[in-house]
Amino acid sequence: MNYQDTLDQLNITIGDSEDVTFTPEEKQRALTKAWNDSFVVKTVWDSTLTYSSSTYQYTKPTGMTTVKDIYISDSNNVTTDKPQKISKELWEIVDNKIQFNNYADSVIISGSTLYIKGTYKYTTSDTISDVNTQEYITALAGYNTLTALTFKKANLFLKNDTSMSELIALRRELKQEVLEYRAKKARDFESI
């Protein structure tokens, strides 16, 4: 599912394919805001780096926005490795580089493979295959449009068949749906 697909799904979700309630710009704003949400990420792994006691900085792997954890294995056999997680006290991110502190040499054997667990932040030019993320984006964008509608109604005094309390109740329901999808995404990260 790409950005245009999520826009199509948003139109179906909010029942506004004909741009009656929202302008295309308002929907794009709601959707872009959803894509920019910090939970619209995927977990990624990289095992291309090898630790050397003479090197304290390593370029963060491409395709990784955030480094979450680092694991090591001195057997360097990708098929049979059982990497061990190292303490976050041994490393930090400085200028998009993984930087090990002075004590890392006492824990990590030179020549060990570094297994780096991180996340990749989706952009609006990406295609998302994860169903939970797709549903999360659509639900969050729908919630964002209702927030915009509340502002519109309050600011423009729209007169229609919908009361403010109905809008607030619908917004509350959508917020709950967004929170449920967010919780599913958090569980996804923990299990990977």
CSV table of C-alpha atoms in Angstrom, one decimal:
chain,number,residue,atom,x,y,z
A,1,MET,CA,0.0,0.0,0.0
A,2,ASN,CA,1.5,3.3,-1.0
A,3,TYR,CA,0.5,6.9,-0.2
A,4,GLN,CA,-2.2,7.0,-3.0
A,5,ASP,CA,-3.7,3.7,-1.8
A,6,THR,CA,-4.0,5.0,1.7
A,7,LEU,CA,-5.6,8.2,0.4
A,8,ASP,CA,-8.1,6.0,-1.5
A,9,GLN,CA,-8.7,4.0,1.7
A,10,LEU,CA,-9.2,7.2,3.7
A,11,ASN,CA,-11.9,8.4,1.2
A,12,ILE,CA,-13.7,5.1,1.7
A,13,THR,CA,-13.3,5.2,5.5
A,14,ILE,CA,-14.7,8.7,5.8
A,15,GLY,CA,-17.2,8.3,2.9
A,16,ASP,CA,-15.9,11.4,1.1
A,17,SER,CA,-14.7,10.2,-2.3
A,18,GLU,CA,-16.5,13.1,-4.0
A,19,ASP,CA,-14.7,15.8,-1.8
A,20,VAL,CA,-18.0,17.0,-0.3
A,21,THR,CA,-16.9,17.4,3.3
A,22,PHE,CA,-13.2,17.8,3.0
A,23,THR,CA,-11.1,19.4,0.2
A,24,PRO,CA,-8.3,17.2,-1.3
A,25,GLU,CA,-5.8,19.4,0.5
A,26,GLU,CA,-7.4,18.8,3.9
A,27,LYS,CA,-7.4,15.0,3.3
A,28,GLN,CA,-3.8,15.1,2.2
A,29,ARG,CA,-2.8,17.0,5.3
A,30,ALA,CA,-4.6,14.5,7.5
A,31,LEU,CA,-3.0,11.6,5.7
A,32,THR,CA,0.5,13.2,5.7
A,33,LYS,CA,0.2,13.8,9.4
A,34,ALA,CA,-0.7,10.1,9.9
A,35,TRP,CA,2.3,9.0,7.8
A,36,ASN,CA,4.6,11.2,9.9
A,37,ASP,CA,3.4,9.6,13.1
A,38,SER,CA,6.2,8.0,15.1
A,39,PHE,CA,4.6,4.6,15.1
A,40,VAL,CA,4.7,4.4,11.3
A,41,VAL,CA,7.9,2.4,11.2
A,42,LYS,CA,9.1,-1.2,10.6
A,43,THR,CA,11.7,-3.2,12.6
A,44,VAL,CA,14.9,-3.8,10.6
A,45,TRP,CA,18.1,-5.8,11.3
A,46,ASP,CA,21.6,-5.4,10.0
A,47,SER,CA,24.6,-7.7,10.4
A,48,THR,CA,27.1,-6.2,8.0
A,49,LEU,CA,29.4,-4.6,10.6
A,50,THR,CA,32.3,-6.3,12.3
A,51,TYR,CA,33.6,-4.9,15.6
A,52,SER,CA,37.3,-3.9,15.7
A,53,SER,CA,39.0,-2.7,18.9
A,54,SER,CA,40.8,-0.1,16.8
A,55,THR,CA,37.5,1.5,15.5
A,56,TYR,CA,35.2,3.3,17.9
A,57,GLN,CA,32.7,4.7,15.4
A,58,TYR,CA,30.6,2.9,12.7
A,59,THR,CA,28.3,4.4,10.2
A,60,LYS,CA,24.7,3.6,11.0
A,61,PRO,CA,23.4,1.0,8.4
A,62,THR,CA,21.5,2.3,5.5
A,63,GLY,CA,17.8,1.7,5.6
A,64,MET,CA,17.8,2.2,9.4
A,65,THR,CA,16.4,5.4,10.8
A,66,THR,CA,16.9,4.6,14.5
A,67,VAL,CA,19.1,2.1,16.3
A,68,LYS,CA,17.3,0.3,19.2
A,69,ASP,CA,19.7,-2.4,20.3
A,70,ILE,CA,23.0,-4.0,19.4
A,71,TYR,CA,23.8,-7.7,19.7
A,72,ILE,CA,27.1,-9.4,19.2
A,73,SER,CA,28.4,-12.8,18.2
A,74,ASP,CA,32.0,-13.9,18.0
A,75,SER,CA,31.3,-17.1,16.0
A,76,ASN,CA,30.4,-15.0,12.9
A,77,ASN,CA,28.2,-17.7,11.5
A,78,VAL,CA,24.9,-16.1,10.5
A,79,THR,CA,23.0,-19.4,10.3
A,80,THR,CA,23.9,-20.7,13.7
A,81,ASP,CA,24.6,-17.5,15.7
A,82,LYS,CA,22.8,-16.8,18.9
A,83,PRO,CA,23.8,-13.2,19.4
A,84,GLN,CA,23.9,-11.7,22.9
A,85,LYS,CA,22.5,-8.2,23.5
A,86,ILE,CA,25.0,-5.7,24.8
A,87,SER,CA,24.2,-2.9,27.3
A,88,LYS,CA,23.2,0.4,25.9
A,89,GLU,CA,25.8,1.9,28.3
A,90,LEU,CA,28.5,0.6,25.9
A,91,TRP,CA,27.3,2.7,22.9
A,92,GLU,CA,25.5,5.8,21.7
A,93,ILE,CA,24.5,7.5,18.5
A,94,VAL,CA,26.5,10.5,17.6
A,95,ASP,CA,26.0,12.3,14.3
A,96,ASN,CA,24.2,9.2,12.8
A,97,LYS,CA,27.2,7.0,13.8
A,98,ILE,CA,27.3,4.2,16.3
A,99,GLN,CA,30.0,5.2,18.8
A,100,PHE,CA,31.3,2.7,21.3
A,101,ASN,CA,32.8,3.9,24.6
A,102,ASN,CA,36.1,2.9,26.2
A,103,TYR,CA,34.7,0.0,28.1
A,104,ALA,CA,33.3,-1.7,24.9
A,105,ASP,CA,36.6,-3.5,24.3
A,106,SER,CA,36.3,-5.3,27.6
A,107,VAL,CA,32.9,-6.9,26.5
A,108,ILE,CA,33.2,-7.2,22.7
A,109,ILE,CA,35.8,-9.4,21.1
A,110,SER,CA,37.5,-7.8,18.1
A,111,GLY,CA,36.1,-9.5,14.9
A,112,SER,CA,32.7,-10.0,16.4
A,113,THR,CA,29.7,-9.5,14.2
A,114,LEU,CA,27.4,-6.7,15.2
A,115,TYR,CA,23.7,-7.4,14.9
A,116,ILE,CA,22.0,-4.1,14.9
A,117,LYS,CA,18.3,-3.9,15.6
A,118,GLY,CA,16.5,-0.7,14.6
A,119,THR,CA,13.6,0.9,12.9
A,120,TYR,CA,13.0,2.4,9.5
A,121,LYS,CA,10.7,5.4,9.4
A,122,TYR,CA,8.4,5.1,6.4
A,123,THR,CA,8.1,8.1,4.2
A,124,THR,CA,5.2,9.0,1.9
A,125,SER,CA,7.2,7.6,-1.1
A,126,ASP,CA,7.4,4.1,0.5
A,127,THR,CA,5.1,1.1,0.0
A,128,ILE,CA,3.9,-0.5,3.2
A,129,SER,CA,3.1,-4.3,3.2
A,130,ASP,CA,2.4,-4.6,6.9
A,131,VAL,CA,-1.4,-4.7,7.4
A,132,ASN,CA,-1.3,-3.4,11.0
A,133,THR,CA,0.6,-0.3,9.8
A,134,GLN,CA,-1.8,0.2,6.8
A,135,GLU,CA,-4.8,0.1,9.1
A,136,TYR,CA,-3.1,2.3,11.7
A,137,ILE,CA,-2.4,5.0,9.1
A,138,THR,CA,-6.0,4.9,7.7
A,139,ALA,CA,-7.5,5.0,11.2
A,140,LEU,CA,-5.2,7.8,12.3
A,141,ALA,CA,-5.9,9.8,9.1
A,142,GLY,CA,-9.7,9.4,9.7
A,143,TYR,CA,-9.2,10.6,13.2
A,144,ASN,CA,-7.2,13.6,11.9
A,145,THR,CA,-10.0,14.5,9.5
A,146,LEU,CA,-12.6,14.5,12.3
A,147,THR,CA,-10.3,16.7,14.3
A,148,ALA,CA,-10.2,19.0,11.3
A,149,LEU,CA,-14.0,18.8,11.0
A,150,THR,CA,-14.4,19.8,14.6
A,151,PHE,CA,-12.3,22.9,14.0
A,152,LYS,CA,-14.2,23.6,10.8
A,153,LYS,CA,-17.6,23.3,12.6
A,154,ALA,CA,-16.4,25.4,15.5
A,155,ASN,CA,-14.9,28.1,13.3
A,156,LEU,CA,-17.3,28.2,10.4
A,157,PHE,CA,-20.5,27.4,12.3
A,158,LEU,CA,-21.5,24.7,9.9
A,159,LYS,CA,-25.2,23.8,9.9
A,160,ASN,CA,-25.9,20.2,9.1
A,161,ASP,CA,-27.6,17.2,10.6
A,162,THR,CA,-24.6,16.3,12.8
A,163,SER,CA,-24.4,17.7,16.3
A,164,MET,CA,-21.2,18.5,18.0
A,165,SER,CA,-21.8,15.8,20.6
A,166,GLU,CA,-22.1,13.2,17.7
A,167,LEU,CA,-18.8,14.4,16.2
A,168,ILE,CA,-17.1,14.2,19.6
A,169,ALA,CA,-18.5,10.7,20.2
A,170,LEU,CA,-17.3,9.6,16.7
A,171,ARG,CA,-13.9,11.2,17.4
A,172,ARG,CA,-13.7,9.3,20.7
A,173,GLU,CA,-14.4,6.0,18.9
A,174,LEU,CA,-11.8,6.6,16.2
A,175,LYS,CA,-9.3,7.6,18.9
A,176,GLN,CA,-9.9,4.3,20.6
A,177,GLU,CA,-9.4,2.5,17.3
A,178,VAL,CA,-6.1,4.4,16.7
A,179,LEU,CA,-4.9,3.4,20.2
A,180,GLU,CA,-5.7,-0.2,19.5
A,181,TYR,CA,-3.7,-0.2,16.3
A,182,ARG,CA,-0.9,1.5,18.1
A,183,ALA,CA,-0.9,-1.1,20.8
A,184,LYS,CA,-0.7,-3.9,18.1
A,185,LYS,CA,2.2,-2.1,16.4
A,186,ALA,CA,4.0,-1.9,19.8
A,187,ARG,CA,3.5,-5.7,20.3
A,188,ASP,CA,4.8,-6.3,16.8
A,189,PHE,CA,8.1,-4.5,17.6
A,190,GLU,CA,8.5,-6.5,20.9
A,191,SER,CA,8.1,-9.8,19.2
A,192,ILE,CA,10.6,-9.2,16.3
